[in-house]
PDB file of C-alpha atoms in Angstrom:
ATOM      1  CA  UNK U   1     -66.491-168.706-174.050  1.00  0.00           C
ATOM      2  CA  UNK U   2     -69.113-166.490-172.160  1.00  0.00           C
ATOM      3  CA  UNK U   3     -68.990-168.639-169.068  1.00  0.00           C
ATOM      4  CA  UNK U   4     -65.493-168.414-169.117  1.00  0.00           C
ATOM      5  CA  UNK U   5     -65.519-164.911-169.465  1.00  0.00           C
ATOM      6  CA  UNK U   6     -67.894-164.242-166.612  1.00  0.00           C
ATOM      7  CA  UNK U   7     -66.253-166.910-164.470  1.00  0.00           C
ATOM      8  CA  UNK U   8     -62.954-165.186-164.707  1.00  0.00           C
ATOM      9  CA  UNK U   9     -64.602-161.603-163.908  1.00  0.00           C
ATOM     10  CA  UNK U  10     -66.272-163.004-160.702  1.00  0.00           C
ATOM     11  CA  UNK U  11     -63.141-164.445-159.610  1.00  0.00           C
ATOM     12  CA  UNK U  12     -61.630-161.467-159.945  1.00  0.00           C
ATOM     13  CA  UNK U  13     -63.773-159.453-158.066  1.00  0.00           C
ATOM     14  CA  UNK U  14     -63.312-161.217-155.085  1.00  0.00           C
ATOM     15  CA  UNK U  15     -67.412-162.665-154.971  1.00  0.00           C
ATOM     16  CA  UNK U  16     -68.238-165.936-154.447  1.00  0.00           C
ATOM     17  CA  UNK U  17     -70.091-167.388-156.972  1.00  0.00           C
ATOM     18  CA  UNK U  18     -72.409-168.903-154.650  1.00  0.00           C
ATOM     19  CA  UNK U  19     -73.769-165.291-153.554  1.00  0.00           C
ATOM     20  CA  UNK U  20     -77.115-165.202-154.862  1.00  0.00           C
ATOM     21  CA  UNK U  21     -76.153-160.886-155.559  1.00  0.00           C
ATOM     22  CA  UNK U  22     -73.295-161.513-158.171  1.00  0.00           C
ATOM     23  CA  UNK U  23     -74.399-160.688-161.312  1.00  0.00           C
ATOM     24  CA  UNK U  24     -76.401-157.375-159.481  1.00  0.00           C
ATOM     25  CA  UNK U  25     -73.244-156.969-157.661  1.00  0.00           C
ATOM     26  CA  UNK U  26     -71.428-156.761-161.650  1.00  0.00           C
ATOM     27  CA  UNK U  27     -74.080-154.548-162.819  1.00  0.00           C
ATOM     28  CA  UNK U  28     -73.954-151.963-160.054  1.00  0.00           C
ATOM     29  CA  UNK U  29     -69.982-151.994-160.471  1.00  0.00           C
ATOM     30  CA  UNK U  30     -70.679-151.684-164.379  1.00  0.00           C
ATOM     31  CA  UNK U  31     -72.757-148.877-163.592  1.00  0.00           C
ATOM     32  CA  UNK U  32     -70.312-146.656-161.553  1.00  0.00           C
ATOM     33  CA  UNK U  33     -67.502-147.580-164.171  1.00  0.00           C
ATOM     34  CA  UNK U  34     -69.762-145.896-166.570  1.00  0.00           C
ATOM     35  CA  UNK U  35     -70.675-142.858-164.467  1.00  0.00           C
ATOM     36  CA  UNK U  36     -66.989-142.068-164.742  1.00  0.00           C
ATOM     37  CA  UNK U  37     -66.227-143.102-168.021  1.00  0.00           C
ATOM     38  CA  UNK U  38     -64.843-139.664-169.574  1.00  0.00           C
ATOM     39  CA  UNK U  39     -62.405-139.268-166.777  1.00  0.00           C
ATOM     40  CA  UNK U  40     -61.368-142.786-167.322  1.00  0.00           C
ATOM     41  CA  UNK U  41     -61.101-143.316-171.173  1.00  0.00           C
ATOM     42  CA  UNK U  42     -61.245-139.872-172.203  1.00  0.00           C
ATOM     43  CA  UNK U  43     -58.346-137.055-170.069  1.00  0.00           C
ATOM     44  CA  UNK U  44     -57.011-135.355-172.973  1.00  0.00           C
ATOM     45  CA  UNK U  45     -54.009-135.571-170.302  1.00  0.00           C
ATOM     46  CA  UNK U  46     -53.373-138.999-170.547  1.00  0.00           C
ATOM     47  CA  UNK U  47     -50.526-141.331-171.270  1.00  0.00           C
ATOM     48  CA  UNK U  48     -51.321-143.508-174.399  1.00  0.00           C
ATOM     49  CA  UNK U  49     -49.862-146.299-175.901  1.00  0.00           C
ATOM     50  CA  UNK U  50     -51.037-148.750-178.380  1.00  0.00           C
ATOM     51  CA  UNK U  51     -53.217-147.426-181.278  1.00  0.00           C
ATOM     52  CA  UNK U  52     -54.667-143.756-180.021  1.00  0.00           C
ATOM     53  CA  UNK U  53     -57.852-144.298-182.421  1.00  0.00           C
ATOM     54  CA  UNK U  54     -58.126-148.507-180.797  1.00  0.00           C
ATOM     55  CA  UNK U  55     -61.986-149.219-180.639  1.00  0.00           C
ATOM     56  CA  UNK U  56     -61.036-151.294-177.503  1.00  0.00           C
ATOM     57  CA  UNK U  57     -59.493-149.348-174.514  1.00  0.00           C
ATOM     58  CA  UNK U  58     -57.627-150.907-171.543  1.00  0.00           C
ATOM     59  CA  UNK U  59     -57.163-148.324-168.242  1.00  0.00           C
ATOM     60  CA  UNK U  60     -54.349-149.853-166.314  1.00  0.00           C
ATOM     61  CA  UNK U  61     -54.012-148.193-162.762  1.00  0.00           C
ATOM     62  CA  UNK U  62     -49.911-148.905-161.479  1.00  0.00           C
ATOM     63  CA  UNK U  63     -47.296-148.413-159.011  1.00  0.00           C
ATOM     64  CA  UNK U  64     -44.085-148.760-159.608  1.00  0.00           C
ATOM     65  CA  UNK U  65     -43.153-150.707-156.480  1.00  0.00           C
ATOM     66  CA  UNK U  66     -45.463-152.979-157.340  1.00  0.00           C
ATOM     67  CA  UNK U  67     -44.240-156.364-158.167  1.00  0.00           C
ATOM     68  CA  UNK U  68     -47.441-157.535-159.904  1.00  0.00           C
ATOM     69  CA  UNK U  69     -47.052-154.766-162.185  1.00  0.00           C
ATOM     70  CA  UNK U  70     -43.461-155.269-162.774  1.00  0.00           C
ATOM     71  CA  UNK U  71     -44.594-159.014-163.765  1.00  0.00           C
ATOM     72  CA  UNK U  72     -47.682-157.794-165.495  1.00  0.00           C
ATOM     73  CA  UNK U  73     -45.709-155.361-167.695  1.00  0.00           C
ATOM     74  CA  UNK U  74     -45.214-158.123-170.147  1.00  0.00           C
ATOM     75  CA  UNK U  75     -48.776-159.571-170.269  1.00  0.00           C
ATOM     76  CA  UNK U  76     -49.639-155.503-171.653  1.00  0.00           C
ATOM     77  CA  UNK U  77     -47.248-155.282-174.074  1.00  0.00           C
ATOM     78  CA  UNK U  78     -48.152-158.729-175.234  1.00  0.00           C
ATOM     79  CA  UNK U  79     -51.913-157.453-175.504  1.00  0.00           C
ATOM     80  CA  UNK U  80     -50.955-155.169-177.748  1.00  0.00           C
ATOM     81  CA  UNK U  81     -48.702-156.432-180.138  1.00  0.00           C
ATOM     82  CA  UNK U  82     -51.230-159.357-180.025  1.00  0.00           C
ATOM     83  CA  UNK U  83     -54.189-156.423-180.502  1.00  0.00           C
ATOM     84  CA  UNK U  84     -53.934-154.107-182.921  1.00  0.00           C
ATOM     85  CA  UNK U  85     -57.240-152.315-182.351  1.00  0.00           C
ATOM     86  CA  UNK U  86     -55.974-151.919-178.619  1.00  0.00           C
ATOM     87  CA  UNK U  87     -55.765-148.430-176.434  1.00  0.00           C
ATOM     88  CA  UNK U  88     -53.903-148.386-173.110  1.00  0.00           C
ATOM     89  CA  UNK U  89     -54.306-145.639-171.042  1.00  0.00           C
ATOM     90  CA  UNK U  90     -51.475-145.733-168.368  1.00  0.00           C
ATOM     91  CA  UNK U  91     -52.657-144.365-164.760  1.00  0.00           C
ATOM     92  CA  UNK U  92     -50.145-143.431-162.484  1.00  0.00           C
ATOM     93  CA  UNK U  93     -51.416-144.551-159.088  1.00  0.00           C
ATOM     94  CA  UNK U  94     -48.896-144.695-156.001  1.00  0.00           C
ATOM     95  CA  UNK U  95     -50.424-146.225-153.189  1.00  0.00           C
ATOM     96  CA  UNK U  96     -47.877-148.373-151.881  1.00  0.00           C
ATOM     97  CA  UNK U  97     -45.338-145.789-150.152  1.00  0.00           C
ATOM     98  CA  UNK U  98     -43.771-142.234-150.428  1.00  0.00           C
ATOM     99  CA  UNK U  99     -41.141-143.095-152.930  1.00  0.00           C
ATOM    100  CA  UNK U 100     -44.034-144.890-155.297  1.00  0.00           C
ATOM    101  CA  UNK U 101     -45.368-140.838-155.049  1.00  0.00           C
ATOM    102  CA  UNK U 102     -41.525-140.106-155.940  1.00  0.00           C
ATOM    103  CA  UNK U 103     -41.656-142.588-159.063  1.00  0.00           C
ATOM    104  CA  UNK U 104     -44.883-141.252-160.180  1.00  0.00           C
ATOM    105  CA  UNK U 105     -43.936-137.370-160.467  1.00  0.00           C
ATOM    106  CA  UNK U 106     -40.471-138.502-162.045  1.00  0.00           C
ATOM    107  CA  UNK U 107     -42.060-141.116-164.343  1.00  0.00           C
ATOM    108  CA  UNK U 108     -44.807-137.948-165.654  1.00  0.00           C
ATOM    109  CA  UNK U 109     -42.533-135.359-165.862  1.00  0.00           C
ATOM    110  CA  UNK U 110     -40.468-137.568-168.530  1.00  0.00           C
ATOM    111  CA  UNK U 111     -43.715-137.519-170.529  1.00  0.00           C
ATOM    112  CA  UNK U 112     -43.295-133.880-170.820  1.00  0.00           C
ATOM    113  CA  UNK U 113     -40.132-134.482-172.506  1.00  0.00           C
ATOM    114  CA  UNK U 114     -41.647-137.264-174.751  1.00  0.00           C
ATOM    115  CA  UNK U 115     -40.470-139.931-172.851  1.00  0.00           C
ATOM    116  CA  UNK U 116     -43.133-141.419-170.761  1.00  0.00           C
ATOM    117  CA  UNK U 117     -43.127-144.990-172.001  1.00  0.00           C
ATOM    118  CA  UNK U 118     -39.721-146.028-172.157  1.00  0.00           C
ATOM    119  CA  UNK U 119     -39.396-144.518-168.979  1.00  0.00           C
ATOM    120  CA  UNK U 120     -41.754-146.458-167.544  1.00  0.00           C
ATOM    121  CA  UNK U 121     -40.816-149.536-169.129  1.00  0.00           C
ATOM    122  CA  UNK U 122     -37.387-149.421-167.144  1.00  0.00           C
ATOM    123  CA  UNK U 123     -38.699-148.286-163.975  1.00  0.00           C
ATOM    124  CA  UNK U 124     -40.985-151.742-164.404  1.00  0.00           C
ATOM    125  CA  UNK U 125     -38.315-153.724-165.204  1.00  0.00           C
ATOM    126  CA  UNK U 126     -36.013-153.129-162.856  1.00  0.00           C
ATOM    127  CA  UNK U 127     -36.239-155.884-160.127  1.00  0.00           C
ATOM    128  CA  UNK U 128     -37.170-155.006-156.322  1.00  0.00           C
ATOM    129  CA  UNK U 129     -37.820-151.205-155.048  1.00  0.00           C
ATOM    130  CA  UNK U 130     -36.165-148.619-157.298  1.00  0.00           C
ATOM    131  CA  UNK U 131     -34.978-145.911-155.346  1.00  0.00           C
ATOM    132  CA  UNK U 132     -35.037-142.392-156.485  1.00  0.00           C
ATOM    133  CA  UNK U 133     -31.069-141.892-157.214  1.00  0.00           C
ATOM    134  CA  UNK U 134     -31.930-145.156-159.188  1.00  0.00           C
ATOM    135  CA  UNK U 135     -34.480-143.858-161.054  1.00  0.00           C
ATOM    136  CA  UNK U 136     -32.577-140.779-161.695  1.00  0.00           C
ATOM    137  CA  UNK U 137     -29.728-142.390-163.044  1.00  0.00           C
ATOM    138  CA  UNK U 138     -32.479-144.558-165.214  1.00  0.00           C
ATOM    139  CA  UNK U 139     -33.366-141.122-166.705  1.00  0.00           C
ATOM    140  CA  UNK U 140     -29.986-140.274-167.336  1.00  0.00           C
ATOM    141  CA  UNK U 141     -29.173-143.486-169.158  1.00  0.00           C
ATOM    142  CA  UNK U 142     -32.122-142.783-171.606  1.00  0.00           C
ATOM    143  CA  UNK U 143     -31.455-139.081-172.633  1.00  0.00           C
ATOM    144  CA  UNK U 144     -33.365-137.375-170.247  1.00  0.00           C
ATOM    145  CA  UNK U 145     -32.896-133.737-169.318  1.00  0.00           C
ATOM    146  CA  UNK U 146     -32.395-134.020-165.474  1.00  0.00           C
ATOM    147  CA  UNK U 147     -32.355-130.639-164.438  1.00  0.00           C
ATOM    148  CA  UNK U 148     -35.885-130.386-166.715  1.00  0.00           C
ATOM    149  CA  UNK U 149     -36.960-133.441-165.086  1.00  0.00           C
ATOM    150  CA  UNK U 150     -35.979-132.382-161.399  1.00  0.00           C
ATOM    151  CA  UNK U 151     -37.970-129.576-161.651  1.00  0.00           C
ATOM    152  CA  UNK U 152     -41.257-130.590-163.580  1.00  0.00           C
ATOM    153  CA  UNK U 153     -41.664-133.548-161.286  1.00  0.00           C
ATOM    154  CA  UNK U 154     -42.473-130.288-158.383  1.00  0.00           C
ATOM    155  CA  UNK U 155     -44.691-129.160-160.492  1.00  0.00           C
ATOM    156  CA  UNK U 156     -48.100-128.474-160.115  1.00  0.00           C
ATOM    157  CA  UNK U 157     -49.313-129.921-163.443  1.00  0.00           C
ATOM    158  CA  UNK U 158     -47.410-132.975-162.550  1.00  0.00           C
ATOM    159  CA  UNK U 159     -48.631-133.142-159.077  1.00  0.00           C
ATOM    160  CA  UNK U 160     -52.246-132.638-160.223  1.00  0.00           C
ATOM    161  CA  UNK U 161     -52.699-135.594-162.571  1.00  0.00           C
ATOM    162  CA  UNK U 162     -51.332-137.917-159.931  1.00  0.00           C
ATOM    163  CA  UNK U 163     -54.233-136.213-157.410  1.00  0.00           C
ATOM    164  CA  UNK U 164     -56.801-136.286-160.047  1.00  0.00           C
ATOM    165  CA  UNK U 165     -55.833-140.182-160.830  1.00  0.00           C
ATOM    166  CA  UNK U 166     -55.990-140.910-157.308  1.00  0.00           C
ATOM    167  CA  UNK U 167     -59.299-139.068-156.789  1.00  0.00           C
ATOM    168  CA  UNK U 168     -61.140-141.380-159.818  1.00  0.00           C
ATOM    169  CA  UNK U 169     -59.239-144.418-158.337  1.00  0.00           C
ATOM    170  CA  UNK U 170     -60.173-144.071-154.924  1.00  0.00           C
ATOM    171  CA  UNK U 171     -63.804-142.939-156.743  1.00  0.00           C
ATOM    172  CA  UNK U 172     -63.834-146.733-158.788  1.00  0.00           C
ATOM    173  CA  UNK U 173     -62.854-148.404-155.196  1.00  0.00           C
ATOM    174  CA  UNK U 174     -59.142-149.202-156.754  1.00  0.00           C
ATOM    175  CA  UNK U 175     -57.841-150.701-153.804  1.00  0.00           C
ATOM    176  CA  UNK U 176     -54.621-152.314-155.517  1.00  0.00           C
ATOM    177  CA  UNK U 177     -52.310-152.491-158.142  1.00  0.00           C
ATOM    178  CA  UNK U 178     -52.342-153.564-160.996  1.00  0.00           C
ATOM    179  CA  UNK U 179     -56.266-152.659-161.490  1.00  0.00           C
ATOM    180  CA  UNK U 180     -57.614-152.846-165.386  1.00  0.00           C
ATOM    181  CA  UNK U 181     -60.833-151.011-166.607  1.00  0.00           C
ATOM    182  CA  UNK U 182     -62.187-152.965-169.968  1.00  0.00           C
ATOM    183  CA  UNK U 183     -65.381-150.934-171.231  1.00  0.00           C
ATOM    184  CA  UNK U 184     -67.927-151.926-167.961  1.00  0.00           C
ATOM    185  CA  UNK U 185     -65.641-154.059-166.299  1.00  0.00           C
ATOM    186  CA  UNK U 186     -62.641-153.736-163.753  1.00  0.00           C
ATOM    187  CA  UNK U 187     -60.214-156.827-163.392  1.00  0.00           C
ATOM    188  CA  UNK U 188     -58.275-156.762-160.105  1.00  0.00           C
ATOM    189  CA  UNK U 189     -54.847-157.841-160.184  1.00  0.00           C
ATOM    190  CA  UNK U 190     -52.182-159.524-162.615  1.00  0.00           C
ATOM    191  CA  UNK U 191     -54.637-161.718-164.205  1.00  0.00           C
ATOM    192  CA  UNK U 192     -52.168-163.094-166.757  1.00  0.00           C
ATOM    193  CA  UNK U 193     -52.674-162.597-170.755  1.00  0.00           C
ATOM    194  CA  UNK U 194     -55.147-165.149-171.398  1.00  0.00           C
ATOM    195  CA  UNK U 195     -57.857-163.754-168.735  1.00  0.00           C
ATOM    196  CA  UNK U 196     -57.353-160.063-170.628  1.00  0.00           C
ATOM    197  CA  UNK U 197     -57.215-161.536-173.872  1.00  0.00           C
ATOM    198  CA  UNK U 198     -60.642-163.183-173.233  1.00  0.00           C
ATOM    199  CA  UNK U 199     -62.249-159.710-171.491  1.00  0.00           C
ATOM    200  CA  UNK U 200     -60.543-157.950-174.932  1.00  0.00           C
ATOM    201  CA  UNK U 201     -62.359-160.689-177.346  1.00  0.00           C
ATOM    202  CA  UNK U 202     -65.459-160.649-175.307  1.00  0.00           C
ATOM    203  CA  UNK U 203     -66.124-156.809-175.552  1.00  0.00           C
ATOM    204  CA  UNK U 204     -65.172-156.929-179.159  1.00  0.00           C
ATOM    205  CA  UNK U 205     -68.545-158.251-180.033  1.00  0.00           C
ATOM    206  CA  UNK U 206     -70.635-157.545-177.067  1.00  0.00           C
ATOM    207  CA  UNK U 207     -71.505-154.862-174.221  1.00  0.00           C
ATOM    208  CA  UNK U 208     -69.939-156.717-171.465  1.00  0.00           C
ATOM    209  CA  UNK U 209     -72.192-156.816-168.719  1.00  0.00           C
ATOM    210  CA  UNK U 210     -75.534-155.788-169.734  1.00  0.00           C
ATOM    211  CA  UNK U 211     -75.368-158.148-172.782  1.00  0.00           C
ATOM    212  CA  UNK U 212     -73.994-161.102-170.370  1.00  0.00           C
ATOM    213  CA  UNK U 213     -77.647-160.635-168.095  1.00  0.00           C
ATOM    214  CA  UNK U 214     -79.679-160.736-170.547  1.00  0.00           C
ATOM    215  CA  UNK U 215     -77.914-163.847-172.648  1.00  0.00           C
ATOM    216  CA  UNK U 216     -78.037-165.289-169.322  1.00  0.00           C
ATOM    217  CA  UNK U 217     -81.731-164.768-168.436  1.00  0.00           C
ATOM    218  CA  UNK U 218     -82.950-165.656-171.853  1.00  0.00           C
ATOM    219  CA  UNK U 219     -81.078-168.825-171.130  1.00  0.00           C
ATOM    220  CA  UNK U 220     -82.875-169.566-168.060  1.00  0.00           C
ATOM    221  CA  UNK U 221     -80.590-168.309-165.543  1.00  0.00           C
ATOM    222  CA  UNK U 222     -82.886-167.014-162.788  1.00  0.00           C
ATOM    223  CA  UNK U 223     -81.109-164.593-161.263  1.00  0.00           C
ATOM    224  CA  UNK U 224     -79.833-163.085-164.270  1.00  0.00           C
ATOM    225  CA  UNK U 225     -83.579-162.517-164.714  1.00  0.00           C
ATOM    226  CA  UNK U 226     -84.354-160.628-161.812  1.00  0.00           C
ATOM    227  CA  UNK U 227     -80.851-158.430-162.460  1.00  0.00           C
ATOM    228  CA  UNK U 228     -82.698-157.591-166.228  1.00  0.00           C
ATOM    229  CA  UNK U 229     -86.066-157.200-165.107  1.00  0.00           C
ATOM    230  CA  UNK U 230     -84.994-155.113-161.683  1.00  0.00           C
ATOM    231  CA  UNK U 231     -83.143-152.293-163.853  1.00  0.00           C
ATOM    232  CA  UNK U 232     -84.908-152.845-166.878  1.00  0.00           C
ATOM    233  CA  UNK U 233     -82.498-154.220-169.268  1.00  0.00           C
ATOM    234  CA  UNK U 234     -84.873-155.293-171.592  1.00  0.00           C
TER     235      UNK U 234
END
């Protein structure tokens, strides 16, 4: 299981496995996932789904006009039916044009009306780019105030958790969409269920990266050894 598990995260991070720096390249990302960890686990702020008190949180950075996170959509909701000690945190992240900005504002100011999720969920699963009369008439269809809504998504309190979001991503190196953040470790793309099903099982029992190094060097792996014995993780 652990090779698989570390396989998959290596793939995912776009480093060869031949690079003789992998596993310190994972450990220094580990690291500055853990210098922000508050801001990422922890914003009071934040858009939860799943069970609030989960002992395993998943950060999912999105945009809306993001295909692979209209597909991946399904793979998270099947985490956490599958999961019941799961926490998603949902990060609004629009990098792909101005009306992905648009969909974000709209998309948090229906969480001020208690709405956030299900709006989200049909702004996902509506095929190809959803325009902003679209998405308005989305909010219409499921109750929302739009007068409300047109004016919170101006809003400064809107507009400054989409900043602040952008500010950790850009922080983490979140280059794309969708962009997980499991305890240590960030998993690039729509991996598909089974590779965040693994990451989920493997941090239930273990501390992700620092325990991989050292099961690794006390297995013989050399350069797992110089990773443990160069930052003391020992």
């Amino acid at each position: 299981m652990k090779k698989l598990i570390i396989i998959s995260i290596v793939i995912i991070c776009f480093v060869s496995k031949s690079e003789s720096s992998t596993l310190e390249k994972l450990y220094l990302e580990s690291r500055l996932i853990n210098n922000f960890a508050n801001e990422l686990y922890d914003k009071p702020d934040d858009f939860i789904i799943g069970n609030r008190e989960g002992s395993i949180t998943i950060v999912e950075f999105f945009d809306y006009n993001c295909g692979y996170c209209k597909r991946a959509l399904a793979d998270l909701n099947a985490v956490i039916a599958k999961n019941p000690n799961i926490r998603v945190v949902l990060k609004d992240y629009p990098i792909l044009n101005e009306n992905s900005y648009e969909l974000a504002q709209l998309s948090i100011a229906a969480g001020l009306q208690g709405k956030y999720f299900e709006y989200h969920t049909e702004l996902l699963n509506k095929p190809g780019r959803v325009t902003y009369q679209m998405a308005i008439d989305i909010a219409a269809e499921i109750g929302l105030d739009i007068e409300k809504l047109e004016q919170d998504f101006k809003s400064k309190e809107v507009n400054d958790m989409i900043a602040n979001n952008k500010v950790l991503g850009y922080s983490l190196a979140v280059s794309g969409t969708p962009s997980y953040f499991i305890r240590d470790v960030n998993i690039r793309g729509a991996v598909g269920l089974e590779t965040l099903q693994e990451v989920i099982d493997y941090a239930s029992e273990n501390q992700l990266i620092d325990d991989y190094i050292i099961k690794e060097a006390e297995s013989g792996n050399e350069e797992a050894y110089k990773v443990m014995f160069r930052y003391g993780l020992y």
